[in-house]
Coordinates of C-alpha atoms in Angstrom, one line a residue:
M1 CA -30.1 35.4 20.8
D2 CA -29.7 39.4 22.6
K3 CA -27.2 41.4 24.4
K4 CA -29.2 41.0 28.3
S5 CA -28.7 37.3 27.3
G6 CA -25.2 37.4 25.9
N7 CA -23.5 39.5 28.6
K8 CA -24.9 35.8 30.7
E9 CA -23.4 33.4 29.3
E10 CA -20.5 34.9 28.9
K11 CA -20.4 35.8 32.9
A12 CA -21.3 32.0 33.3
K13 CA -18.5 30.5 31.4
E14 CA -16.2 32.6 33.8
L15 CA -18.0 31.4 36.8
I16 CA -17.4 27.3 35.8
A17 CA -13.8 28.0 34.8
R18 CA -13.8 29.8 38.2
L19 CA -14.7 26.8 40.0
N20 CA -12.7 24.3 37.6
R21 CA -9.1 25.9 38.4
L22 CA -9.3 24.8 41.6
S23 CA -6.9 22.7 42.1
S24 CA -7.5 22.0 46.4
W25 CA -10.6 21.1 48.4
P26 CA -12.2 24.7 48.1
L27 CA -14.0 24.9 51.0
P28 CA -13.7 24.0 55.1
T29 CA -12.6 20.5 55.9
S30 CA -15.4 20.2 58.2
F31 CA -18.0 20.0 54.9
I32 CA -16.6 16.8 53.7
L33 CA -17.1 15.7 57.5
I34 CA -21.0 16.6 57.8
I35 CA -21.3 15.0 54.4
G36 CA -19.6 11.9 55.8
V37 CA -22.3 11.9 58.8
G38 CA -25.3 11.7 56.4
Y39 CA -23.1 9.3 54.6
F40 CA -22.4 6.5 57.7
F41 CA -26.4 6.5 58.7
T42 CA -26.6 6.0 55.0
F43 CA -24.8 3.2 54.7
Y44 CA -25.7 1.8 58.4
D45 CA -28.8 1.4 57.7
I46 CA -28.7 0.1 53.8
S47 CA -27.0 -2.8 56.3
D48 CA -29.1 -3.0 59.2
I49 CA -31.8 -4.8 58.5
G50 CA -29.8 -7.5 57.1
F51 CA -28.9 -8.2 61.1
A52 CA -32.9 -7.1 62.0
M53 CA -34.7 -9.2 60.3
P54 CA -34.1 -12.9 61.7
A55 CA -35.5 -11.0 64.4
I56 CA -38.4 -9.2 63.2
D57 CA -39.4 -12.8 61.1
Q58 CA -39.4 -14.4 64.2
Q59 CA -41.0 -12.3 66.5
F60 CA -43.6 -10.9 63.4
H61 CA -44.3 -14.8 62.6
L62 CA -43.2 -12.9 58.6
G63 CA -42.1 -16.8 57.0
S64 CA -38.9 -16.4 53.8
S65 CA -41.7 -14.5 51.7
L66 CA -42.6 -11.5 53.3
S67 CA -39.5 -11.3 55.3
L68 CA -37.8 -10.4 52.6
F69 CA -40.3 -8.4 50.3
I70 CA -40.3 -6.1 53.7
A71 CA -36.6 -6.0 54.0
L72 CA -35.9 -5.4 50.7
S73 CA -38.2 -5.0 48.2
V74 CA -41.4 -2.3 50.3
G75 CA -37.9 0.0 51.0
L76 CA -35.8 -1.4 47.5
I77 CA -39.3 1.1 45.6
G78 CA -38.8 3.7 48.1
Y79 CA -35.3 4.0 47.6
A80 CA -36.6 4.5 43.2
I81 CA -39.2 6.9 44.0
G82 CA -37.5 9.4 46.4
S83 CA -34.1 9.3 44.1
Y84 CA -36.2 10.2 41.0
V85 CA -39.0 12.7 43.1
V86 CA -36.3 14.4 45.3
G87 CA -33.8 14.5 42.1
T88 CA -36.3 16.3 40.7
I89 CA -36.2 18.3 43.3
S90 CA -33.0 19.0 42.9
D91 CA -32.6 20.4 39.5
Y92 CA -35.3 22.1 39.7
Y93 CA -35.1 24.3 43.6
G94 CA -31.4 23.5 44.2
R95 CA -29.3 20.2 46.6
F96 CA -28.8 22.8 49.2
R97 CA -33.2 21.5 49.7
A98 CA -32.7 18.5 48.7
M99 CA -29.8 17.5 51.0
I100 CA -32.1 18.7 53.8
L101 CA -35.6 16.5 53.4
T102 CA -33.8 13.5 52.1
M103 CA -32.0 13.0 55.6
G104 CA -35.6 14.5 57.4
L105 CA -37.5 11.8 55.7
T106 CA -33.9 9.2 57.0
A107 CA -35.0 9.3 59.8
L108 CA -38.6 9.9 60.5
G109 CA -38.2 6.7 58.6
S110 CA -35.7 4.5 61.5
F111 CA -37.9 5.8 64.2
G112 CA -41.1 4.4 63.0
D113 CA -39.1 1.4 62.1
A114 CA -38.2 1.3 65.4
A115 CA -42.2 1.8 67.0
S116 CA -43.2 -0.7 63.9
F117 CA -45.5 -3.2 66.0
N118 CA -46.7 -4.8 62.2
V119 CA -46.4 -5.7 59.5
P120 CA -48.4 -2.7 58.0
E121 CA -46.2 -0.4 60.1
L122 CA -42.6 -1.8 59.2
A123 CA -43.7 -1.0 55.6
I124 CA -45.2 2.2 55.4
F125 CA -41.8 3.0 57.8
R126 CA -39.2 1.4 55.5
F127 CA -40.7 2.6 51.8
I128 CA -40.3 6.5 54.4
T129 CA -36.6 5.2 54.8
G130 CA -35.8 3.9 51.5
L131 CA -37.5 7.5 50.1
G132 CA -35.1 9.4 52.0
L133 CA -32.0 7.1 51.3
G134 CA -31.8 6.3 47.2
A135 CA -32.1 10.0 47.4
D136 CA -29.6 11.2 49.3
L137 CA -27.1 8.3 47.8
N138 CA -27.4 10.6 45.0
L139 CA -27.6 13.8 46.1
V140 CA -24.1 13.0 47.8
S141 CA -22.4 12.3 44.1
T142 CA -23.8 15.3 42.8
Y143 CA -22.5 17.5 45.3
L144 CA -19.9 16.1 46.6
S145 CA -18.8 16.0 42.7
E146 CA -20.1 19.7 41.2
L147 CA -17.9 21.7 44.1
S148 CA -14.4 19.5 43.9
P149 CA -12.0 20.7 41.6
P150 CA -11.2 18.0 38.4
N151 CA -7.6 16.9 39.3
I152 CA -9.4 15.3 42.8
R153 CA -12.6 15.1 42.1
G154 CA -12.4 11.1 42.9
K155 CA -10.4 11.7 45.4
I156 CA -13.2 13.9 47.8
T157 CA -15.6 12.0 47.2
V158 CA -14.2 9.4 48.5
Y159 CA -13.1 11.0 51.8
S160 CA -16.7 11.5 52.2
F161 CA -17.7 7.5 51.7
I162 CA -14.9 6.9 53.1
L163 CA -16.7 8.0 57.2
G164 CA -19.9 6.5 55.6
I165 CA -18.8 3.2 54.9
L166 CA -18.2 3.3 58.5
G167 CA -21.5 2.7 58.9
Q168 CA -21.8 -1.0 56.7
A169 CA -18.9 -1.6 58.0
I170 CA -19.7 -0.6 61.9
T171 CA -23.8 -2.3 62.1
P172 CA -22.3 -5.5 62.4
F173 CA -20.6 -5.1 65.7
I174 CA -23.4 -2.9 66.9
A175 CA -26.3 -5.6 65.6
L176 CA -24.2 -8.7 67.1
S177 CA -24.2 -6.6 70.4
L178 CA -28.0 -6.1 70.7
V179 CA -30.1 -8.0 68.0
P180 CA -29.2 -12.0 69.5
V181 CA -28.9 -10.4 73.2
Y182 CA -32.0 -8.1 74.0
Y183 CA -35.6 -9.1 72.4
D184 CA -36.0 -5.4 71.4
G185 CA -32.6 -5.0 70.0
W186 CA -34.0 -4.6 66.6
R187 CA -35.6 -1.7 67.8
Y188 CA -32.4 -0.6 69.5
L189 CA -30.8 -1.2 66.2
F190 CA -33.3 0.9 64.2
A191 CA -33.5 4.1 66.6
I192 CA -29.5 4.2 67.0
G193 CA -29.9 5.0 62.8
G194 CA -32.4 7.3 63.6
I195 CA -30.2 9.6 66.5
I196 CA -28.0 9.6 63.7
A197 CA -29.7 10.9 61.2
V198 CA -31.4 13.8 63.0
V199 CA -27.3 14.9 63.8
A200 CA -26.8 14.8 60.1
L201 CA -29.9 16.5 59.3
A202 CA -28.8 20.0 61.6
L203 CA -24.8 20.2 60.9
R204 CA -26.3 20.4 57.3
F205 CA -28.0 23.7 57.6
E206 CA -24.5 24.8 57.4
L207 CA -24.0 23.6 53.9
P208 CA -23.5 25.5 51.0
E209 CA -25.6 25.7 48.3
S210 CA -23.8 23.8 44.7
P211 CA -22.5 27.7 42.8
R212 CA -22.8 24.4 39.4
W213 CA -26.9 24.0 39.8
L214 CA -26.4 28.2 41.5
I215 CA -25.4 29.3 37.3
S216 CA -26.7 26.3 35.4
R217 CA -30.0 25.9 36.0
A218 CA -31.2 29.2 39.1
G219 CA -29.4 31.3 36.3
N220 CA -28.8 33.6 39.8
L221 CA -25.3 34.0 38.9
E222 CA -24.3 37.4 42.2
K223 CA -24.4 33.4 44.3
A224 CA -22.7 31.8 42.4
E225 CA -19.7 34.2 42.7
E226 CA -20.6 35.4 46.5
I227 CA -19.7 31.2 46.9
I228 CA -17.0 31.1 44.3
T229 CA -14.9 34.0 45.6
R230 CA -15.1 33.0 48.7
M231 CA -13.5 29.4 47.6
E232 CA -10.8 30.7 45.2
N233 CA -10.0 32.8 48.8
T234 CA -9.8 29.5 51.1
V235 CA -7.7 27.6 47.7
R236 CA -5.6 31.0 47.8
D237 CA -5.3 31.1 51.8
K238 CA -3.5 27.1 51.3
M239 CA -1.7 27.3 48.1
G240 CA -1.4 30.8 46.5
K241 CA -1.7 32.0 43.7
L242 CA -4.6 30.2 41.8
N243 CA -4.3 29.0 37.3
S244 CA -5.8 30.6 35.2
P245 CA -10.4 30.3 34.5
N246 CA -9.8 28.1 31.3
I247 CA -12.6 28.3 29.6
V248 CA -16.0 26.4 28.7
N249 CA -19.3 26.2 27.3
V250 CA -22.5 27.0 29.3
D251 CA -25.6 27.3 29.0
V252 CA -27.9 29.1 31.2
N253 CA -30.2 30.5 29.3
E254 CA -32.6 26.7 28.3
K255 CA -34.7 25.6 30.7
R256 CA -36.7 22.6 30.1
F257 CA -37.8 20.0 32.5
P258 CA -35.1 18.5 33.9
T259 CA -35.1 14.0 32.7
S260 CA -36.1 15.2 29.3
Y261 CA -31.9 16.4 28.7
V262 CA -31.3 12.8 30.0
F263 CA -33.1 11.6 26.8
K264 CA -31.3 13.9 24.4
K265 CA -27.5 12.5 22.7
P266 CA -25.7 11.6 24.2
Y267 CA -27.3 11.4 27.8
V268 CA -29.9 8.4 26.1
Y269 CA -27.0 6.6 25.6
R270 CA -26.0 6.8 28.6
L271 CA -28.3 6.1 30.9
A272 CA -29.3 2.8 28.8
L273 CA -25.1 1.6 29.5
L274 CA -25.2 2.8 33.6
V275 CA -28.2 1.3 33.6
T276 CA -27.3 -2.1 32.8
M277 CA -24.4 -1.8 34.5
W278 CA -25.9 -1.0 38.4
F279 CA -28.5 -3.6 37.1
F280 CA -26.0 -6.2 37.0
W281 CA -24.0 -4.9 40.2
Y282 CA -26.4 -4.4 42.2
I283 CA -28.3 -8.4 41.8
G284 CA -25.0 -9.0 43.6
N285 CA -24.7 -5.9 45.8
Y286 CA -28.2 -6.8 47.3
G287 CA -28.0 -10.5 47.2
F288 CA -25.1 -10.5 49.7
L289 CA -26.1 -7.6 51.9
G290 CA -29.9 -8.8 52.2
D291 CA -29.8 -12.6 51.8
A292 CA -25.4 -14.2 53.5
T293 CA -26.4 -13.9 57.0
T294 CA -30.2 -15.9 56.3
L295 CA -28.9 -18.5 54.0
L296 CA -25.6 -18.9 56.4
S297 CA -28.0 -19.0 59.4
A298 CA -30.4 -21.7 57.9
S299 CA -27.3 -24.0 56.5
G300 CA -26.9 -24.9 60.3
I301 CA -24.8 -22.0 61.6
S302 CA -25.7 -19.4 64.6
I303 CA -27.6 -16.6 64.2
S304 CA -24.9 -15.6 66.0
S305 CA -22.2 -16.9 64.3
S306 CA -23.4 -15.3 61.0
I307 CA -23.6 -12.5 61.7
G308 CA -20.1 -12.7 63.2
Y309 CA -18.5 -14.2 59.5
L310 CA -20.0 -10.9 58.4
A311 CA -18.9 -8.9 61.6
V312 CA -15.1 -9.2 60.6
G313 CA -15.4 -9.3 56.8
A314 CA -16.9 -6.1 57.4
I315 CA -13.7 -4.0 58.2
G316 CA -13.2 -4.3 54.0
Y317 CA -15.6 -1.3 53.2
P318 CA -13.2 1.4 54.9
V319 CA -9.9 -0.7 53.6
G320 CA -11.3 -0.5 50.6
A321 CA -12.9 3.3 50.4
I322 CA -9.0 4.2 51.6
L323 CA -7.6 2.6 49.3
M324 CA -9.6 4.3 46.9
A325 CA -9.4 7.4 48.0
L326 CA -5.4 6.3 46.4
T327 CA -6.0 5.7 43.2
A328 CA -9.3 6.6 42.1
D329 CA -7.9 10.4 40.4
R330 CA -5.1 8.1 40.1
F331 CA -6.0 6.4 36.9
E332 CA -9.4 6.4 34.8
R333 CA -11.5 5.9 36.7
K334 CA -13.6 3.3 34.5
Y335 CA -10.5 1.0 34.7
V336 CA -10.3 1.3 38.1
I337 CA -14.0 -0.1 38.4
F338 CA -13.8 -3.0 36.2
M339 CA -10.9 -4.3 38.6
D340 CA -12.8 -3.6 41.8
T341 CA -15.8 -5.7 40.1
V342 CA -12.7 -8.7 40.0
V343 CA -12.4 -8.5 43.5
W344 CA -15.7 -9.2 44.2
L345 CA -15.9 -11.9 41.6
I346 CA -12.2 -13.4 43.8
G347 CA -14.4 -12.8 46.9
M348 CA -17.6 -14.6 46.0
L349 CA -16.4 -17.9 44.5
T350 CA -14.8 -17.6 48.1
F351 CA -17.9 -17.2 50.4
S352 CA -18.9 -20.0 48.3
T353 CA -17.3 -22.0 50.0
R354 CA -18.8 -22.3 53.2
I355 CA -15.5 -23.3 55.2
P356 CA -15.3 -21.7 58.3
S357 CA -11.9 -19.4 58.0
L358 CA -12.4 -18.8 53.9
I359 CA -15.8 -17.9 54.3
Y360 CA -14.4 -15.3 56.8
V361 CA -11.6 -14.2 53.8
G362 CA -14.5 -14.1 51.7
S363 CA -16.7 -12.0 53.9
F364 CA -13.4 -9.8 53.6
L365 CA -13.5 -9.7 49.8
A366 CA -16.7 -8.8 49.2
S367 CA -16.1 -6.2 51.6
L368 CA -13.1 -5.3 50.3
A369 CA -14.8 -4.7 46.8
L370 CA -18.0 -3.0 48.0
G371 CA -15.9 -0.2 49.4
M372 CA -14.0 -0.4 46.2
Y373 CA -16.8 0.2 43.9
L374 CA -19.2 1.9 45.1
Q375 CA -18.5 5.9 45.7
V376 CA -16.6 6.0 42.6
A377 CA -19.0 4.5 40.8
Y378 CA -21.3 6.8 42.1
T379 CA -19.0 9.4 40.9
Y380 CA -18.8 7.9 38.0
T381 CA -22.3 8.3 36.9
A382 CA -23.3 11.6 38.2
E383 CA -20.0 13.1 35.6
N384 CA -21.4 12.0 33.0
Y385 CA -25.2 13.5 33.1
P386 CA -24.9 17.5 32.6
T387 CA -25.9 20.1 35.7
R388 CA -29.4 21.0 35.0
A389 CA -29.9 16.8 35.1
R390 CA -27.2 15.0 36.3
T391 CA -29.7 14.5 39.8
S392 CA -32.1 12.7 37.7
G393 CA -30.2 11.7 35.3
F394 CA -28.9 10.2 38.2
A395 CA -31.6 8.4 39.9
L396 CA -33.2 7.1 36.8
T397 CA -30.2 5.1 36.5
D398 CA -29.9 4.4 39.9
G399 CA -33.9 3.6 40.3
I400 CA -33.7 1.3 37.1
G401 CA -31.0 -0.2 38.1
H402 CA -32.0 -1.3 41.3
I403 CA -34.4 -3.4 40.0
G404 CA -31.3 -5.5 39.9
G405 CA -31.1 -5.7 43.5
A406 CA -34.4 -6.2 43.9
L407 CA -34.0 -9.6 41.9
G408 CA -31.0 -10.7 43.3
A409 CA -32.4 -10.4 46.5
L410 CA -35.7 -12.6 46.1
F411 CA -33.3 -14.8 43.9
L412 CA -29.8 -15.8 45.1
P413 CA -32.0 -18.0 47.9
V414 CA -34.1 -20.4 45.1
L415 CA -31.2 -20.2 43.5
V416 CA -29.4 -21.4 46.9
S417 CA -32.0 -23.3 47.7
T418 CA -32.1 -25.5 44.1
Y419 CA -29.1 -25.1 43.2
G420 CA -26.7 -25.2 46.2
F421 CA -24.9 -22.8 48.8
S422 CA -21.9 -22.6 46.0
F423 CA -24.3 -21.9 42.5
G424 CA -26.2 -18.6 44.0
F425 CA -23.1 -16.7 45.3
T426 CA -21.2 -17.2 42.3
F427 CA -24.0 -16.7 39.9
I428 CA -24.2 -13.5 41.9
G429 CA -19.8 -12.7 42.2
I430 CA -20.3 -12.8 37.5
T431 CA -22.9 -10.5 37.4
G432 CA -20.6 -8.1 39.1
V433 CA -18.6 -9.0 36.9
I434 CA -20.4 -8.2 33.8
A435 CA -20.9 -4.6 35.3
G436 CA -17.2 -4.1 34.9
V437 CA -17.1 -4.8 31.9
L438 CA -19.8 -2.5 31.0
A439 CA -18.3 0.6 32.6
L440 CA -15.1 -0.3 30.3
L441 CA -17.6 1.4 27.5
G442 CA -18.7 4.7 28.5
P443 CA -16.2 7.8 28.3
K444 CA -13.9 8.4 30.1
A445 CA -13.8 11.1 33.0
S446 CA -10.6 11.2 35.2
K447 CA -9.0 15.3 36.3
I448 CA -12.0 16.6 33.5
A449 CA -13.9 19.2 34.3
L450 CA -17.7 18.2 34.9
E451 CA -18.4 20.5 31.4
E452 CA -16.5 18.3 29.4
V453 CA -17.4 15.2 30.0
S454 CA -21.2 15.1 30.6
A455 CA -20.7 17.5 26.2

């Protein structure tokens, strides 16, 4: 190693150590809210399609198979492609640029969904929406993890998630007031999402680039130090004296195609484990979110009552996220993930009874489990990969894992029609617990510097 490269690497180590010594959120609190607004839209759109599809099905005369394909499979294909392509762009060109791109795509897709008048148009815009959604879930977890101090990394990512998950909690109530009431209610539902995405896009121009990315991929140490100095000043104003930095190993000289790092040891093993974990989780996640309303209404319950059960239960989303804000860093992350999946199983068993009072309870517990699991598991996934390939690794993991979501959404109705309502929802409860068991096999991550977790 020549002297210039050696000096650069030493400087990089110093900057990362300065980042890791920060003990509180080092940027304005408004930045968490800005990211949360975008997250709000992401979860709003994940939910709105399930509530819109019964009306779209009737107006477009889709039939159950085509309805499911448009509602879920097209979006998930876009989701997986967008997460990987934009994730790779993020690893090459920065988190900031990629986060602007994702909100632009989702705004375009949402307004296009609202304006669609035939199946091809709806399929195209659901695909575009999926491109943005998949990438944004990836980027938000990565971005917040790279900015947050090790001791509160889980809590900070959940703070933004709390605002985001409100989108999933509020969407059923908005859908209930629009879809059964107005002929074009489903269009209004999508248009509202587009407006939220435009607001989030405008706000994101205030965000800084990730200094970890600047150090690890771009090698722009001067820009990184400028951002880190501002972060230190923010923490010093709140906390007083800063801790002494602890130097960790950082490589700023090797710059290969981001995905190639993911297939090196130990990351290839983590990729296999996390892909399988998400595959099993998404089977139930997308089966419940995409099919529950339709399957309830198909069993003789009215559309408005079916939406009502899910709407009341959706209160569990923010409750679960708030619980995670209190526990995400207090206990080891992978143990928390496992306990979340146990709550999910209980929720599915309760929901599967189809007893009206227990449907409410089961819907609440399922939403509670989703609110607890998602951001903690997203954060854990991002922590397992190195900075230079963090979004690429997350994208491959989440994208391939979403095959489980597509299968779950397509086969849950088949299981229900063949073996009964109780069997179908019990099955997706069990697949969720399998995901929790797999998480237990991963490395520890809570209160550990990113560079050590991903070493």
